[in-house]
Every structure is written in structure tokens, then in C-alpha cells.
XYZ file of C-alpha atoms in Angstrom:
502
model
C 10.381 28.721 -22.367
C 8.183 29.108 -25.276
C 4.214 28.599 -24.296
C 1.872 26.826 -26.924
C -1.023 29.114 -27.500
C -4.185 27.524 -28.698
C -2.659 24.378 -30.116
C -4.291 21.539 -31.560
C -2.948 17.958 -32.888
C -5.740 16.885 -35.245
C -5.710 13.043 -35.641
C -4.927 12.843 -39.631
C -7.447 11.065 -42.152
C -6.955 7.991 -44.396
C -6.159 8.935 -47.826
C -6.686 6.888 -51.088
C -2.973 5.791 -52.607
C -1.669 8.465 -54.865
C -3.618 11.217 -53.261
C -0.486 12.555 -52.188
C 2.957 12.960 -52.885
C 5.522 10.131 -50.869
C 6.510 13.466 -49.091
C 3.407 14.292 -48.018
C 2.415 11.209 -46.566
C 4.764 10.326 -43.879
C 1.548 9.245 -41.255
C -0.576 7.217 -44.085
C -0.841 4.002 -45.058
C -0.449 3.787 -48.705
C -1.953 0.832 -50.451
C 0.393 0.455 -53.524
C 3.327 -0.290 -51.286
C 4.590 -4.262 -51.106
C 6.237 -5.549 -47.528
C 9.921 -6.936 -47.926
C 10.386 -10.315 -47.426
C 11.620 -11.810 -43.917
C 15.377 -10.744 -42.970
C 15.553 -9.083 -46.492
C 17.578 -6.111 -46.627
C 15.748 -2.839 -47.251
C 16.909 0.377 -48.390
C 16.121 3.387 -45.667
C 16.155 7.418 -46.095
C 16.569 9.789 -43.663
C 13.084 12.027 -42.820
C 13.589 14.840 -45.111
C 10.833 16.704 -43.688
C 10.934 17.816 -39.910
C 9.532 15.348 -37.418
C 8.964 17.273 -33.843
C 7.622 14.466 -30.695
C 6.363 16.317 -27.928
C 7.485 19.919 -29.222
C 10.957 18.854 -29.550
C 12.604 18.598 -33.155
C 14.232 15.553 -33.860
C 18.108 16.011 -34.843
C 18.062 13.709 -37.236
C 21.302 15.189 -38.879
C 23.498 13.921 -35.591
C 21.176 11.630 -33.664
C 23.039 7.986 -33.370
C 19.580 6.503 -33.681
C 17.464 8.760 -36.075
C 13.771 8.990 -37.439
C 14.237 7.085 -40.700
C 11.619 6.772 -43.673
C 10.636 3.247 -45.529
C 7.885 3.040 -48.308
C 6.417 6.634 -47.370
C 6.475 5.749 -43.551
C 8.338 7.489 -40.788
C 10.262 4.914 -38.059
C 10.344 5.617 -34.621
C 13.530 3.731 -32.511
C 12.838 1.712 -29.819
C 15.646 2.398 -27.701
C 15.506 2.060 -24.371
C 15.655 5.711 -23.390
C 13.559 6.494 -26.337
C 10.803 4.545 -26.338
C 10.221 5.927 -22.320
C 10.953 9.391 -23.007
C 7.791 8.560 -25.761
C 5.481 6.511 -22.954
C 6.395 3.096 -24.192
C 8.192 0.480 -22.169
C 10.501 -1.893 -24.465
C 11.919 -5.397 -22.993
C 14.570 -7.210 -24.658
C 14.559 -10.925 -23.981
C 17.272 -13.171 -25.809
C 14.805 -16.320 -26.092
C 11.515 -14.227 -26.111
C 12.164 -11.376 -28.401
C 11.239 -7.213 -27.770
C 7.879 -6.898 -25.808
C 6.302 -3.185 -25.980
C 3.521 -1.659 -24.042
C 2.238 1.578 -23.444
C 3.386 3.117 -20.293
C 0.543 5.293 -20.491
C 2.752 8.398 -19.301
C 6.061 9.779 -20.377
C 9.017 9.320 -18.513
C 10.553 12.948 -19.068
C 12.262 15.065 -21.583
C 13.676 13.739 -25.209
C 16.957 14.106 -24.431
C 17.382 10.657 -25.752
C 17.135 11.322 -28.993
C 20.565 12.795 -29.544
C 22.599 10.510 -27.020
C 25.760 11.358 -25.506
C 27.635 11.169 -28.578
C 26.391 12.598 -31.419
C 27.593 11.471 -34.873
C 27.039 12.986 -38.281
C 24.322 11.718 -41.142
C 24.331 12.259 -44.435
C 20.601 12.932 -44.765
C 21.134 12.754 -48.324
C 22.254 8.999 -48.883
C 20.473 6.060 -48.418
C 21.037 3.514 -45.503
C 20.757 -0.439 -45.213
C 18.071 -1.479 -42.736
C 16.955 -5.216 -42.232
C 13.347 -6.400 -41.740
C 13.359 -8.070 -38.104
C 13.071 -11.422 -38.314
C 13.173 -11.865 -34.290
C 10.077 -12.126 -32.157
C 8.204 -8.820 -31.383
C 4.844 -8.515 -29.049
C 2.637 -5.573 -28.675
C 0.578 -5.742 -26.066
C 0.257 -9.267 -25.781
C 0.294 -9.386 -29.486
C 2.383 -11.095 -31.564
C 3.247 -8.572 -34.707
C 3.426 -10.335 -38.318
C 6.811 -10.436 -39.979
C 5.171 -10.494 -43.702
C 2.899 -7.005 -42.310
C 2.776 -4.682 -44.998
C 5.066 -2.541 -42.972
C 7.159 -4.537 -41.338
C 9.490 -3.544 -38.105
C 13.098 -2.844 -39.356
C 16.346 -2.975 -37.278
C 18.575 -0.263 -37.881
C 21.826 -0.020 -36.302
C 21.041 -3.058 -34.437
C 18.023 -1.581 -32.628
C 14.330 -2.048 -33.773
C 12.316 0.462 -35.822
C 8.308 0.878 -35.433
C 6.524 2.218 -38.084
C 4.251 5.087 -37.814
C 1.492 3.598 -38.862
C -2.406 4.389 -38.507
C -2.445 1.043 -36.332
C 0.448 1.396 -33.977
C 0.666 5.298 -33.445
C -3.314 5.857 -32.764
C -4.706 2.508 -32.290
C -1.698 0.558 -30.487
C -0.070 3.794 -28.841
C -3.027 6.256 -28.441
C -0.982 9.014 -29.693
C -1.468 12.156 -31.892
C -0.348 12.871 -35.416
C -0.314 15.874 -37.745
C 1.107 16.826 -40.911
C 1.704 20.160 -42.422
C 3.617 20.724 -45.364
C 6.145 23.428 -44.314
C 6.109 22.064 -40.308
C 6.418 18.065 -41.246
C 5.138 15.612 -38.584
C 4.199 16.383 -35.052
C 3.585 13.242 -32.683
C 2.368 13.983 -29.477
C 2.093 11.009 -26.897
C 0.315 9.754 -23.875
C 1.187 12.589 -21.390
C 0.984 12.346 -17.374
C -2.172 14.564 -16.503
C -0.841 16.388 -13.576
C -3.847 19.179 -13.294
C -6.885 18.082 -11.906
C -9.034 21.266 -11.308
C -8.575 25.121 -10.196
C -9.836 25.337 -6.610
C -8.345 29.226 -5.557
C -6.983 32.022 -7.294
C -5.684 35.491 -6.577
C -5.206 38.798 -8.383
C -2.164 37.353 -10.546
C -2.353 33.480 -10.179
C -4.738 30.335 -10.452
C -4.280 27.490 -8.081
C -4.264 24.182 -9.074
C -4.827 21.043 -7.733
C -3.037 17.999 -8.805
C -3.683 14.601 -8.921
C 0.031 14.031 -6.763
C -2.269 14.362 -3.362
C -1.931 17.669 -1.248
C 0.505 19.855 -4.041
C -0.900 22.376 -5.609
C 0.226 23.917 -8.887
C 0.725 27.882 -9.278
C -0.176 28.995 -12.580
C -0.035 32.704 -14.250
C -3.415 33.772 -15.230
C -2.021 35.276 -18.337
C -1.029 31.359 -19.112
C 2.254 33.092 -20.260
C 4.888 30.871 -17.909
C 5.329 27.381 -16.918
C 3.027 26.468 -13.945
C 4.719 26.224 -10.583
C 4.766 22.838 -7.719
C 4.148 24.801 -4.835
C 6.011 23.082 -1.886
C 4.241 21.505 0.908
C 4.139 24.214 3.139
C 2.650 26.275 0.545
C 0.138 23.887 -1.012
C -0.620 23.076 2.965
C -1.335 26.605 3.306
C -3.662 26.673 0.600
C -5.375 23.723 1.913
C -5.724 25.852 4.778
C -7.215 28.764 3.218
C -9.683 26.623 1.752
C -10.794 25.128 4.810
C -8.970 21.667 4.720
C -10.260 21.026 1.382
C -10.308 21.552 -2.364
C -13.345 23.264 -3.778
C -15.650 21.137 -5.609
C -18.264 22.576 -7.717
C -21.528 23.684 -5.450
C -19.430 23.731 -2.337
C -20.499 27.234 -1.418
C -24.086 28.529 -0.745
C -26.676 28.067 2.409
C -25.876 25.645 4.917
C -27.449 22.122 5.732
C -26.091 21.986 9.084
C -27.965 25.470 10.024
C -31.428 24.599 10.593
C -31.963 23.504 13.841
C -35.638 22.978 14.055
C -37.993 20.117 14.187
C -37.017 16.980 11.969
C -39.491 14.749 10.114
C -40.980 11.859 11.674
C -42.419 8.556 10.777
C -46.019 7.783 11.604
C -46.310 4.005 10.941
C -45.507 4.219 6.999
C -45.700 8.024 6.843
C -43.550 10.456 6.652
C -44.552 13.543 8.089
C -43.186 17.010 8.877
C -44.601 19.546 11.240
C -47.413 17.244 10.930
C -47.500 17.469 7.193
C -47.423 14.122 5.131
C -44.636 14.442 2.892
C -44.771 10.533 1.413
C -45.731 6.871 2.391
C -43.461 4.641 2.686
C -45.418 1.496 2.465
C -44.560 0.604 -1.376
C -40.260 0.715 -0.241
C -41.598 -1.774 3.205
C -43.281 -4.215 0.304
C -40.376 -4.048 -1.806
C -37.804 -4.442 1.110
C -39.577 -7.016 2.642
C -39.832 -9.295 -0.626
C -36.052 -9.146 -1.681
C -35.523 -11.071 2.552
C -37.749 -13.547 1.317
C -36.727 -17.220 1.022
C -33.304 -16.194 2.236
C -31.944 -16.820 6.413
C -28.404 -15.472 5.329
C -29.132 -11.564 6.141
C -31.035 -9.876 8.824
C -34.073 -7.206 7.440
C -33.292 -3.901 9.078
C -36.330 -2.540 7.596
C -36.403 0.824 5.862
C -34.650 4.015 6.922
C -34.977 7.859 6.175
C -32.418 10.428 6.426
C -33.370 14.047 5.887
C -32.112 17.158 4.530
C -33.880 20.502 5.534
C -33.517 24.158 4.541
C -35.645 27.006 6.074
C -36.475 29.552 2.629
C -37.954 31.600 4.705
C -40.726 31.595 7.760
C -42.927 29.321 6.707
C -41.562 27.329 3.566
C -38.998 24.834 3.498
C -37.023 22.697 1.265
C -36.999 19.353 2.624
C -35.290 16.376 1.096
C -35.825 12.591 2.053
C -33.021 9.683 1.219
C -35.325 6.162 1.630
C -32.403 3.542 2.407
C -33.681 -0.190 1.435
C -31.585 -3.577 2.075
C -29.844 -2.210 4.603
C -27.472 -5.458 5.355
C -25.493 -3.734 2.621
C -22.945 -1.632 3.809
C -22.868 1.976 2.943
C -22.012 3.763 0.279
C -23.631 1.107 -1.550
C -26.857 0.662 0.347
C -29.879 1.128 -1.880
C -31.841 4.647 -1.904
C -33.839 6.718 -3.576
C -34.068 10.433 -2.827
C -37.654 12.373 -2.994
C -37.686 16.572 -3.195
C -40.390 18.274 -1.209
C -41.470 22.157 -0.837
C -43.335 22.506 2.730
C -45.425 25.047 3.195
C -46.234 24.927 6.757
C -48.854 28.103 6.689
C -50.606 26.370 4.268
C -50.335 22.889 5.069
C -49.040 21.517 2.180
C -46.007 19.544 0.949
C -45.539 19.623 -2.439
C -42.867 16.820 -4.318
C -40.389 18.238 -6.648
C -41.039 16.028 -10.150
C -37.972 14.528 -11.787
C -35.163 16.324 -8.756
C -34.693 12.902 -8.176
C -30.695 12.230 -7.493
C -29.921 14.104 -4.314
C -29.019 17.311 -3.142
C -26.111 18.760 -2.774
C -26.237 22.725 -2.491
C -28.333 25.796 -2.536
C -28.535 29.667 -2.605
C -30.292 32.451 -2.948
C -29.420 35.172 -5.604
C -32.355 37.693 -4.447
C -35.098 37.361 -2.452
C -37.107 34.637 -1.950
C -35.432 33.498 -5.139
C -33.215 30.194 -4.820
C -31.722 27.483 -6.716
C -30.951 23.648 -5.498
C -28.613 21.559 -7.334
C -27.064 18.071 -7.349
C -23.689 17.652 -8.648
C -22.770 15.274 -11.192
C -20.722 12.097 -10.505
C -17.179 12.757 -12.195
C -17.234 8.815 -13.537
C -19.157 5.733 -12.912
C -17.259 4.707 -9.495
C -18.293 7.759 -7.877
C -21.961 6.926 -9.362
C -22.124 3.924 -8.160
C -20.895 4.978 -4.730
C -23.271 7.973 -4.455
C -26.289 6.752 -6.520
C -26.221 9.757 -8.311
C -25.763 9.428 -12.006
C -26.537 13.335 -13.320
C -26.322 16.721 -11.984
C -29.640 18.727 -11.728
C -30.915 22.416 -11.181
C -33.927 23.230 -9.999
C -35.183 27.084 -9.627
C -37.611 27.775 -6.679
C -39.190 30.967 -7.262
C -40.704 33.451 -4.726
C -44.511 31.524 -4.529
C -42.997 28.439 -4.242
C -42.807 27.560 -8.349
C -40.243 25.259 -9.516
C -38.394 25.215 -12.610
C -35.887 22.049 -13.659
C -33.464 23.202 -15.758
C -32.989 19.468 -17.483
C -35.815 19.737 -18.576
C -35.380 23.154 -19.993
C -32.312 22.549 -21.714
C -33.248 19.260 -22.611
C -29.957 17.631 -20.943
C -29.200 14.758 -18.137
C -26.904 17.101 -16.963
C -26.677 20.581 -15.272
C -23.772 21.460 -13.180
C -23.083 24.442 -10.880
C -19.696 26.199 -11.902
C -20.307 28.841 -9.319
C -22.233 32.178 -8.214
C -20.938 35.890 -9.022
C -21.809 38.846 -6.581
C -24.812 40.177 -8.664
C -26.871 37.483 -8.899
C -26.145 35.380 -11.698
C -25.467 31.555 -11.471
C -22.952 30.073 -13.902
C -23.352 26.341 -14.984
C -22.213 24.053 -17.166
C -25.105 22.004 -19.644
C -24.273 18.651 -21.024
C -26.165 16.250 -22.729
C -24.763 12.855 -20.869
C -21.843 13.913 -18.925
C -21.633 9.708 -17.391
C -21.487 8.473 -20.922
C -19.955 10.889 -22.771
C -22.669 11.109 -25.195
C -21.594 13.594 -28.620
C -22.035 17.289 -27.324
C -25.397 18.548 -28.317
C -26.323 22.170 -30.013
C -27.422 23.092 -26.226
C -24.660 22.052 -24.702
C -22.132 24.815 -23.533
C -21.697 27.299 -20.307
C -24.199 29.478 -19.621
C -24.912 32.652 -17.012
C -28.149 32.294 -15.495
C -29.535 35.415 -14.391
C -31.493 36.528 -11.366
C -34.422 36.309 -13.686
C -34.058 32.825 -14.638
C -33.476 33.606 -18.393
C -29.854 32.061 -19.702
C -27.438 33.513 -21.744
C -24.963 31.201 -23.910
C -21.300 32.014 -22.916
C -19.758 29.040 -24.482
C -20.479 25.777 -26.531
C -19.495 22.500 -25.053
C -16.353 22.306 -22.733
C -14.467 19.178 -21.287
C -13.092 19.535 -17.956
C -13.472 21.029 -14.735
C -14.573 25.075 -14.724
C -13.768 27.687 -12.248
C -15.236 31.250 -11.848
C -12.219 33.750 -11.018
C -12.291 36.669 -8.857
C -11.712 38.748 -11.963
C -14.767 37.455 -13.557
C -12.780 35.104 -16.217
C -13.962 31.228 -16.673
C -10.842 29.232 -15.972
C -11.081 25.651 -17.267
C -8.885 22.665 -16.254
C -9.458 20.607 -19.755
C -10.131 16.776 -19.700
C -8.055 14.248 -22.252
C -4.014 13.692 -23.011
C -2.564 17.125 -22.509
C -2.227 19.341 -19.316
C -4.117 22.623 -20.601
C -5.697 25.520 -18.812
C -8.421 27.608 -20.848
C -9.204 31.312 -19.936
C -12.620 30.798 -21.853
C -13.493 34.396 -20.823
C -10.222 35.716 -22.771
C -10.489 32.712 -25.419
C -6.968 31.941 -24.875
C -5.269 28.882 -23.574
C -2.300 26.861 -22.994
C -1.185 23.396 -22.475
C 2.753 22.244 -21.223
C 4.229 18.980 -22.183
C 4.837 16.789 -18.930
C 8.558 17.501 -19.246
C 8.098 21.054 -18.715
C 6.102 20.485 -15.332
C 7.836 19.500 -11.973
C 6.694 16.476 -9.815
C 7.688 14.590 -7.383
């Protein structure tokens, strides 16, 4: 089966009437054309351009129900089959008329569109067509029977026009136009990949959003990606220790220092008798949001602590301050506060603007290490972890800091992964929780042992993965299931037809 290499459906532009030919503008809406009247008759054509949905030509030649073309428009039918096999669900109702609504997924191949038993078209002659004159609601909506491009019924089955409005704004999907290639639609697909959590000297390992199966995918993106079985995606669960990796799962442990934990000394914090904060402004706070209320019980304050040994006498220590505590976790109020400890000296030293957590750490030489937070991958996990952007922070041998936000000049830093010679890959974004436009800094980057960055790609969507041959694997965000080798600068993406699940 033929892979797509590099492919892209570029959503097509307006164009004034007349800039083009009738032929040329099968996905436009053309402003000199007038709608038929209600039940009128219309004369149809048959598409004589190609017209290819989801990779798959249309045979309009023998296809029962073809593409057909009114007023410099290209039809879609709304048969049953059809209009699944293109994400759509369509419900005839005798009383109530044809309600359609995006399925938001495909329900497999197009083999609908030639039917059991083909016929023959001339694609040369015209056809009759009426202009529906029976109830029709899109999304709730009811759809005008004097629009400009009205639905037609064709072989007593509805027609929906390819306009700007129903193909991108109704149905979300993708349109292109070439001259010698015609139109390409591609629909709403079912994202199957989710991100690359293993690989091995041939194949990348997938994870899906099906729950415990895995995908097996070529790393020369040459083949259709493989549904490992149960046992086998089990197995892989296995191998990764019960769990999919997530970006920053890897570097020195929180659960290996054993030593003494902090301590509160009335509305101190303290550690190895070091003050690291006061508490007393989160007590005033807490205590006045209790106030004039009998309904919940004040629980106070609470501190949980996170501490890494760098070496003898300096530590990383962070501090979570829980407030309101009637309110159940994970949505119990905090704030998080980053401290270096240097217990030689005496000092504790806060981290400015590390301020959303901590979630990983390691050392690429000595005495040389770098903290992170990841990023939430949407609002619900923000608002479940409190964390609402992904920072690095660079600790260097004396105890220096460096935050990387604030030397890219992004909310967002995230940890793709470490390589065996010191460097630190991560990804920069400007606003990763809003999707905010990409900015000119935005992009992958190796940082080495150093500290000094090198540019190894401009902005990427999607969930990145460091290889054991070196390559950046990508599992891309939006409508199609693609994997990137951004290393190679190739890619591919499958339709979900091609893709087994169950």
C-alpha cells in the first residue's frame, strides 16, 4: 500500500468571481451564480475533473450515486454508507426531514462509493437533479431552501454542496485543488496515535489512545503501522515498567534521598535548621477565606516537600504550600516555591519565577544539572495539577541558576529527553495552554553541556521522542495520524482506514 510522503491539504482561499475558470473552481463560492427556485428542476454535470476523499478516487464513471457538479460546485451524496465512510451521520425521518452531524471520525474505507452494483455514466451528458424542497438540519440548523446553493436530490438521495460553509465550517474538513490532480477532500479522521514511548533498532512504538495497544511502526515510515496484540503491547508495558513514557520521566530520583525532611517552626519553614520561607502570609490568607462561613472545617495550611541531594552539601529542595484544604485533592489550592540549600554555608536561596512544580532532574556533567516541570497537555490536566507551563531551570556548578523561559522568552519549555553525551533536547513554545501563533523562537533545540542552544527545528505540534539512533520522532497533533522523522525530514501520515482497531 502506497505511503503519503510529506503531504499537505492546504485549506483553499476565497477568490473574487471570474478569477477562475468554472473548472477551476470546484471548492469556491462564486458570486455571479443565482440559486434555483424551490423544487425547480436543475440541470447537473458529472465532475469532469478528478475528485479523490480520503486518497481514494471517486469512480464517478460507474458509481450509482456519483460526485455531481451544479453552478461551479462539486456535490457530495448523503447516502447512508457514504456520508459515514466521510464522518457524517445522516437520519432520514418521514415527518422531520434528513438531520446531519459530524461524527467527528470516519467509519472505515470508501467502499461505498461504488456500491454493489455498479452502473455506467455518461460523464458527458447532462442529468436532471431537483432542488430539495423537504426539511434538512445541520447541526441543529435548519438549512435555507432559497441558499445560494441549494441541496439537490439526485436519484432520490440528497446532494450537499461543497461549499466554503459546509465542507470547512459545518464539516471541519480539508480541501485542495490542483489543476492536473482535481479536488482532494480529506475529513475528520479517528486519531489513533497518541505518542512514541519505545523504539528498537528497526521500529517505533506507539501508544494509542484505544488503552493498553500499542502500535508498531517502521522507522523508515515506509509500511502501514501495526496493532500489536495484547500480549505484545502488555509486554511492552512491561518493558517500560508498567507505564508509557511521558516526557521527563527519566533522570535522578525523588524517592532516593533519605535524609532529614524540612520542618515547621511555628510559621517557618526550615531545613537542617535553615529558613527556607514563612508561612504566615498563606495562614492570613487561609484563615480569611473560613471567615463568616460554619459550612467547612479550617485544616490550616500544609507543606509537602520534594528534596534532591546535588551533592554533599547543596540541595534542591522544593515546597508545595496546600491552602483550603476542605477541598479535595487534585484540586486543593497550592503554590509551589524552588529553593537551593546550601547547608555549608547556611543559606537557602529561592529559585525566582520556577514557580509551577517539579517534575524531573539530571545531571549531564558534574555538578551541572537541570530541573524541569512538564507542561499540562490541555486545560483539564492544568486545572488538576495547577501547573499551567513547563519550565527549565539550569543549576550550575556554584549554585547559579539559569531559567530558560526567560531566555527564550517563552511560557513554555519542555524536556523531550537526554542523549548519552550530555546534551538535553527540549521543545520551546510560546503558549503551549493556549495555543498562542508559534513565535520566531519557537522550535526544538539541543542544549549542550555548556548551556548554549542550538536550533534543530522551528515550531512542531505534537508529542517528540528521542530514538536510540539519534533521530527526533514526532507523533503530530491535529486531523491526520502522522509520524515525523524530523531528524531525516521525512514523514508520513495513514488514513484511518488503513490502520487496524478494535
Amino acid at each position: 500500500m502506497e505511503i503519503k510522503q510529506e503531504m499537505a491539504i492546504p485549506k483553499l482561499k476565497r477568490l473574487c468571481a471570474g478569477a477562475v475558470a468554472a473548472g477551476a473552481a470546484i471548492l469556491l463560492v462564486l458570486t455571479g451564480a443565482q440559486p434555483a427556485a424551490a423544487a425547480d428542476k436543475v440541470k447537473v454535470t458529472l465532475p469532469q475533473y478528478p475528485v479523490v476523499i480520503n486518497g481514494i478516487t471517486v469512480d464517478n464513471a460507474h458509481s450509482p450515486y456519483p460526485m455531481i457538479h451544479y453552478q461551479g460546485i462539486t456535490y457530495v451524496p448523503m447516502t447512508w454508507d457514504f456520508s459515514r465512510a466521510i464522518g457524517v451521520e445522516s437520519v432520514w425521518n418521514p415527518s422531520t426531514g434528513l438531520s446531519v452531524r459530524q461524527m467527528g471520525y470516519t467509519s472505515g474505507a470508501l467502499a461505498p462509493l461504488i456500491g454493489d452494483e455498479p452502473v455506467v455514466n455518461n460523464m458527458a451528458q447532462g442529468y436532471n437533479a431537483r432542488v430539495v424542497d423537504y426539511p434538512v438540519v445541520v447541526h441543529g440548523q435548519a438549512v435555507s431552501a432559497s441558499a445560494q446553493y441549494p441541496l439537490l436530490e439526485f436519484r432520490e438521495i440528497t446532494y450537499f454542496p461543497l461549499t466554503w460553509h459546509y465542507a470547512v465550517e459545518e464539516f471541519n474538513w480539508e480541501l485542495s485543488w490542483g489543476d492536473s490532480t482535481g479536488l482532494a477532500v480529506a475529513t475528520v479522521q479517528r486519531l489513533l496515535f497518541e505518542r512514541i514511548v519505545h523504539d528498537d533498532e528497526d521500529y517505533l512504538y506507539v501508544d494509542s489512545y484505544m488503552g493498553n495497544r500499542y502500535y508498531r511502526a517502521p522507522k523508515a515510515l515506509d509500511a502501514v503501522p501495526e496493532l500489536l496484540s495484547e500480549a505484545d503491547s502488555a509486554a511492552i508495558a512491561d518493558l517500560l515498567g508498567g507505564k508509557p513514557q511521558a516526557d521527563g520521566d527519566h533522570g535522578l530520583s525523588f524517592e532516593a534521598y533519605q535524609g532529614e525532611r524540612t520542618v515547621r517552626e511555628g510559621t517557618d519553614v526550615r531545613f537542617q535548621g535553615i529558613t527556607l520561607m514563612s508561612l504566615a502570609k498563606a495562614v492570613e490568607d487561609n484563615d480569611k477565606s473560613y471567615e463568616g462561613q460554619t459550612k467547612y472545617t479550617n485544616e490550616g495550611v500544609s507543606v509537602r516537600d520534594v528534596i534532591v541531594q546535588l551533592h554533599e552539601s547543596r540541595y534542591l529542595v522544593g515546597l508545595t504550600v496546600y491552602t483550603q484544604n476542605h477541598i479535595p485533592a487534585p484540586y486543593t489550592p497550592r503554590t509551589f516555591h524552588l529553593f537551593i540549600v546550601d547547608t555549608a554555608a547556611g543559606t537557602a536561596t529561592q529559585v525566582p519565577g520556577f514557580d509551577q512544580g517539579l517534575s524531573g532532574i539530571v545531571s549531564t556533567q558534574q555538578n551541572i544539572y537541570w530541573a524541569w516541570v512538564n507542561a499540562p497537555h490541555d486545560g483539564k490536566e492544568a486545572m488538576r495539577s495547577h501547573i499551567n507551563h513547563g519550565q527549565l531551570l539550569r543549576i550550575g556548578a556554584e549554585g547559579q541558576v539559569e531559567l530558560y523561559n526567560e531566555t527564550f522568552n517563552v511560557l513554555d519549555v519542555e524536556v523531550i529527553a537526554q542523549d548519552g553525551e550530555g546534551n538535553l533536547f527540549v521543545k520551546v513554545v510560546s503558549d503551549k495552554l493556549t495555543q498562542a501563533p508559534a513565535g520566531e523562537q519557537d522550535g526544538i533545540y539541543r542544549l549542550g553541556p555548556d548551556g548554549q542552544s542550538e536550533k534543530i527545528t522551528g515550531p512542531a505540534a505534537g508529542e517528540t521522542y528521542l530514538g536510540t539512533d539519534g533521530h527526533l520522532y514526532q507523533v503530530n497533533e491535529g486531523k491526520m495520524n502522522w509520524i515525523s522523522d524530523l531528524t531525516a525530514e521525512k514523514a508520513a501520515f495513514w488514513w484511518d482506514y488503513e490502520l487496524k482497531w478494535e
